[in-house]
Amino acid sequence: MHLLLKKITEKITINPSLESKIQTHFTRIDTKKSEQLLSANQTAKYLYYIEKGALHNYYYHEGKQVSSWFYLEDQLITSWYSFYSQEPSFENIECLEDCTLYRISYSDYQLLIDEFPAFGNFARLLSEEMTAVLDYFSKSWSFLSAKEKYIMLDEYFPKIELRVKLGYIASFLGISQETLSRIRAGK
Amino acid sequence: MHLLLKKITEKITINPSLESKIQTHFTRIDTKKSEQLLSANQTAKYLYYIEKGALHNYYYHEGKQVSSWFYLEDQLITSWYSFYSQEPSFENIECLEDCTLYRISYSDYQLLIDEFPAFGNFARLLSEEMTAVLDYFSKSWSFLSAKEKYIMLDEYFPKIELRVKLGYIASFLGISQETLSRIRAGK
DNA sequence: AAGATCTTTTGATCTATATCAAAAAATTAT
DNA sequence: ATAATTTTTTGATATAGATCAAAAGATCTT
């Protein structure tokens, strides 16, 4: 919980009353590798803070799993489209390792926003940051070759190759597993 | 100005005092086709509301212009990455037609957010909507063929083919102009 | 209206990466 | 440890879409 509070105070100042409400509304959950936190067609009910572990969201394309993003320690994860719009998600959220998470429900999130302008600012800054990341990412990656994408990977997800299997990374990069294998072999 | 106020009241309730501040801080500008509102390496100072006209943001890749998004009537446009982070932009903003715009500066935007919680909510909902659009878009487009992308275009930018030249659309879709020409000819 | 310039189309060829198939290596279970 | 399963690598072949070049069609300019 301490790390989550620290994460929030990077963006806003928290008074004691808000701090205690955050402690009430975020609840800790411990998960095992390959546990699924959200399935496609469900509406994302929770926003999660990752204290420990790694997760990804993925969807199916022609029967195959495609990783759409990886999330590591000290990050917030949900299906952004679904959480913000409260429409059914097109993607799944899955733990890639055993995780320690803190989650808040959509309704409690709205409650904190209504009650604490500072928390509203946190929520705004969080989605502004997400917009900026997605904006920058989608534009800077679209013209890269398979090899260039692989080289860029570490800037977004440090050491991810050591934590998740090749097929997930290849699907994230939008290339086949065989091509990624050949790139790694330097061919 | 009436249409801008209507746009904002889709998301929040405006009291008279906020209304008058919005009228003060958004200023009308009329631009000509091919006028440039932002250049790469500048930091985005303004957020624009489009009352009339069409714009795009674009960047250069290997010497060629690449459109990264199109914006039409009743939408808000800026370089999201740059406006939110106040870091230099990697893209340009250009008018594709003569436009009627209303713009607010970054500092006035922050001022309205600080002074009016309702406006803070507007700003939050706007970036949540941008996050949702970018999230959904980047995932749903990445595995489409050139032809499928062209078919999807109209859902995002109705009738855009009638308003901007082929090369811009091809660059947005990430395909060559020749390929798009062949797709249109049904080959 | 004629010429100049810009935009789109068509044809021929090339290439990065996909796909299919099978071997090798690594991991997990008994 | 050995077998079973999963993951990664390697080889051979196919293909969507790129690139290059030039013709055709539009749109501006004087």
PDB file of C-alpha atoms in Angstrom, chain A residues 7-114:
ATOM      1  CA  LYS A   7       2.791   6.505  -6.821  1.00  0.00           C
ATOM      2  CA  ILE A   8      -0.237   8.748  -6.287  1.00  0.00           C
ATOM      3  CA  THR A   9       1.770  11.464  -4.495  1.00  0.00           C
ATOM      4  CA  GLU A  10       3.993  11.719  -7.567  1.00  0.00           C
ATOM      5  CA  LYS A  11       1.017  13.443  -9.191  1.00  0.00           C
ATOM      6  CA  ILE A  12      -0.959  15.078  -6.363  1.00  0.00           C
ATOM      7  CA  THR A  13      -0.808  16.025  -2.689  1.00  0.00           C
ATOM      8  CA  ILE A  14      -2.806  13.732  -0.408  1.00  0.00           C
ATOM      9  CA  ASN A  15      -4.367  14.957   2.826  1.00  0.00           C
ATOM     10  CA  PRO A  16      -4.995  12.507   5.692  1.00  0.00           C
ATOM     11  CA  SER A  17      -8.690  12.196   4.937  1.00  0.00           C
ATOM     12  CA  LEU A  18      -8.018  11.254   1.298  1.00  0.00           C
ATOM     13  CA  GLU A  19      -5.235   8.912   2.359  1.00  0.00           C
ATOM     14  CA  SER A  20      -7.547   6.974   4.604  1.00  0.00           C
ATOM     15  CA  LYS A  21     -10.207   6.761   1.863  1.00  0.00           C
ATOM     16  CA  ILE A  22      -7.600   5.432  -0.569  1.00  0.00           C
ATOM     17  CA  GLN A  23      -6.652   2.793   2.004  1.00  0.00           C
ATOM     18  CA  THR A  24     -10.300   1.789   2.303  1.00  0.00           C
ATOM     19  CA  HIS A  25     -11.144   1.664  -1.381  1.00  0.00           C
ATOM     20  CA  PHE A  26      -8.027  -0.032  -2.746  1.00  0.00           C
ATOM     21  CA  THR A  27      -7.916  -3.647  -1.651  1.00  0.00           C
ATOM     22  CA  ARG A  28      -4.963  -5.963  -1.876  1.00  0.00           C
ATOM     23  CA  ILE A  29      -5.139  -9.158  -3.904  1.00  0.00           C
ATOM     24  CA  ASP A  30      -2.469 -11.788  -4.432  1.00  0.00           C
ATOM     25  CA  THR A  31      -2.650 -13.764  -7.657  1.00  0.00           C
ATOM     26  CA  LYS A  32      -0.922 -16.744  -9.206  1.00  0.00           C
ATOM     27  CA  LYS A  33       0.727 -16.901 -12.620  1.00  0.00           C
ATOM     28  CA  SER A  34      -1.761 -17.307 -15.491  1.00  0.00           C
ATOM     29  CA  GLU A  35      -4.684 -16.136 -13.351  1.00  0.00           C
ATOM     30  CA  GLN A  36      -7.134 -14.125 -15.450  1.00  0.00           C
ATOM     31  CA  LEU A  37      -8.345 -10.776 -14.052  1.00  0.00           C
ATOM     32  CA  LEU A  38     -10.625  -9.795 -16.936  1.00  0.00           C
ATOM     33  CA  SER A  39     -12.089 -11.683 -19.881  1.00  0.00           C
ATOM     34  CA  ALA A  40     -13.132 -10.263 -23.240  1.00  0.00           C
ATOM     35  CA  ASN A  41     -16.774  -9.158 -23.339  1.00  0.00           C
ATOM     36  CA  GLN A  42     -16.815  -8.380 -19.630  1.00  0.00           C
ATOM     37  CA  THR A  43     -16.789  -4.715 -18.635  1.00  0.00           C
ATOM     38  CA  ALA A  44     -13.636  -3.759 -16.740  1.00  0.00           C
ATOM     39  CA  LYS A  45     -14.746  -3.222 -13.172  1.00  0.00           C
ATOM     40  CA  TYR A  46     -11.325  -2.617 -11.629  1.00  0.00           C
ATOM     41  CA  LEU A  47      -8.215  -0.531 -11.971  1.00  0.00           C
ATOM     42  CA  TYR A  48      -5.151  -2.349 -10.575  1.00  0.00           C
ATOM     43  CA  TYR A  49      -1.885  -1.103  -9.146  1.00  0.00           C
ATOM     44  CA  ILE A  50       0.992  -3.579  -9.569  1.00  0.00           C
ATOM     45  CA  GLU A  51       3.193  -3.765  -6.501  1.00  0.00           C
ATOM     46  CA  LYS A  52       4.918  -6.941  -7.676  1.00  0.00           C
ATOM     47  CA  GLY A  53       4.707  -9.086 -10.794  1.00  0.00           C
ATOM     48  CA  ALA A  54       3.988  -8.736 -14.489  1.00  0.00           C
ATOM     49  CA  LEU A  55       0.768  -8.864 -16.498  1.00  0.00           C
ATOM     50  CA  HIS A  56      -0.370  -8.371 -20.057  1.00  0.00           C
ATOM     51  CA  ASN A  57      -3.570  -7.704 -21.839  1.00  0.00           C
ATOM     52  CA  TYR A  58      -4.214  -9.786 -24.903  1.00  0.00           C
ATOM     53  CA  TYR A  59      -6.900 -10.607 -27.412  1.00  0.00           C
ATOM     54  CA  TYR A  60      -7.488 -13.305 -29.993  1.00  0.00           C
ATOM     55  CA  HIS A  61      -6.758 -12.846 -33.670  1.00  0.00           C
ATOM     56  CA  GLU A  62      -7.522 -15.768 -35.955  1.00  0.00           C
ATOM     57  CA  GLY A  63      -7.463 -18.150 -33.033  1.00  0.00           C
ATOM     58  CA  LYS A  64      -4.120 -16.962 -31.715  1.00  0.00           C
ATOM     59  CA  GLN A  65      -3.364 -14.939 -28.610  1.00  0.00           C
ATOM     60  CA  VAL A  66      -1.974 -11.471 -29.290  1.00  0.00           C
ATOM     61  CA  SER A  67      -0.425  -9.485 -26.444  1.00  0.00           C
ATOM     62  CA  SER A  68      -1.523  -5.872 -26.672  1.00  0.00           C
ATOM     63  CA  TRP A  69       0.562  -4.440 -23.813  1.00  0.00           C
ATOM     64  CA  PHE A  70       2.775  -5.525 -20.942  1.00  0.00           C
ATOM     65  CA  TYR A  71       2.558  -4.050 -17.447  1.00  0.00           C
ATOM     66  CA  LEU A  72       5.279  -4.277 -14.812  1.00  0.00           C
ATOM     67  CA  GLU A  73       5.886  -3.201 -11.199  1.00  0.00           C
ATOM     68  CA  ASP A  74       4.671   0.230 -10.078  1.00  0.00           C
ATOM     69  CA  GLN A  75       2.254   0.612 -12.996  1.00  0.00           C
ATOM     70  CA  LEU A  76      -1.504   0.827 -13.211  1.00  0.00           C
ATOM     71  CA  ILE A  77      -3.381  -1.619 -15.397  1.00  0.00           C
ATOM     72  CA  THR A  78      -6.898  -2.118 -16.654  1.00  0.00           C
ATOM     73  CA  SER A  79      -8.534  -2.382 -20.033  1.00  0.00           C
ATOM     74  CA  TRP A  80      -8.477   1.361 -20.603  1.00  0.00           C
ATOM     75  CA  TYR A  81     -11.125   1.436 -23.270  1.00  0.00           C
ATOM     76  CA  SER A  82     -13.495  -0.634 -21.187  1.00  0.00           C
ATOM     77  CA  PHE A  83     -12.792   0.962 -17.804  1.00  0.00           C
ATOM     78  CA  TYR A  84     -13.264   4.504 -19.079  1.00  0.00           C
ATOM     79  CA  SER A  85     -16.261   3.837 -21.295  1.00  0.00           C
ATOM     80  CA  GLN A  86     -17.771   1.057 -19.154  1.00  0.00           C
ATOM     81  CA  GLU A  87     -18.425  -0.869 -22.353  1.00  0.00           C
ATOM     82  CA  PRO A  88     -17.475  -4.540 -22.756  1.00  0.00           C
ATOM     83  CA  SER A  89     -13.766  -5.122 -23.178  1.00  0.00           C
ATOM     84  CA  PHE A  90     -12.241  -6.562 -26.352  1.00  0.00           C
ATOM     85  CA  GLU A  91      -9.248  -7.840 -24.422  1.00  0.00           C
ATOM     86  CA  ASN A  92      -8.297 -10.073 -21.514  1.00  0.00           C
ATOM     87  CA  ILE A  93      -6.002  -9.313 -18.589  1.00  0.00           C
ATOM     88  CA  GLU A  94      -3.758 -12.124 -17.382  1.00  0.00           C
ATOM     89  CA  CYS A  95      -0.983 -12.472 -14.811  1.00  0.00           C
ATOM     90  CA  LEU A  96       2.335 -13.513 -16.324  1.00  0.00           C
ATOM     91  CA  GLU A  97       3.828 -14.118 -12.874  1.00  0.00           C
ATOM     92  CA  ASP A  98       2.574 -14.360  -9.306  1.00  0.00           C
ATOM     93  CA  CYS A  99       1.468 -10.813  -8.465  1.00  0.00           C
ATOM     94  CA  THR A 100       0.732  -8.500  -5.563  1.00  0.00           C
ATOM     95  CA  LEU A 101      -1.932  -6.028  -6.663  1.00  0.00           C
ATOM     96  CA  TYR A 102      -4.157  -3.323  -5.219  1.00  0.00           C
ATOM     97  CA  ARG A 103      -7.440  -2.758  -6.964  1.00  0.00           C
ATOM     98  CA  ILE A 104     -10.195  -0.149  -6.858  1.00  0.00           C
ATOM     99  CA  SER A 105     -13.648  -0.581  -8.374  1.00  0.00           C
ATOM    100  CA  TYR A 106     -15.000   1.796 -10.996  1.00  0.00           C
ATOM    101  CA  SER A 107     -17.720   3.054  -8.644  1.00  0.00           C
ATOM    102  CA  ASP A 108     -15.278   3.714  -5.793  1.00  0.00           C
ATOM    103  CA  TYR A 109     -12.996   5.478  -8.272  1.00  0.00           C
ATOM    104  CA  GLN A 110     -15.856   7.791  -9.256  1.00  0.00           C
ATOM    105  CA  LEU A 111     -16.655   8.314  -5.579  1.00  0.00           C
ATOM    106  CA  LEU A 112     -13.139   9.463  -4.796  1.00  0.00           C
ATOM    107  CA  ILE A 113     -13.165  11.744  -7.848  1.00  0.00           C
ATOM    108  CA  ASP A 114     -16.415  13.382  -6.721  1.00  0.00           C
TER     109      ASP A 114
END
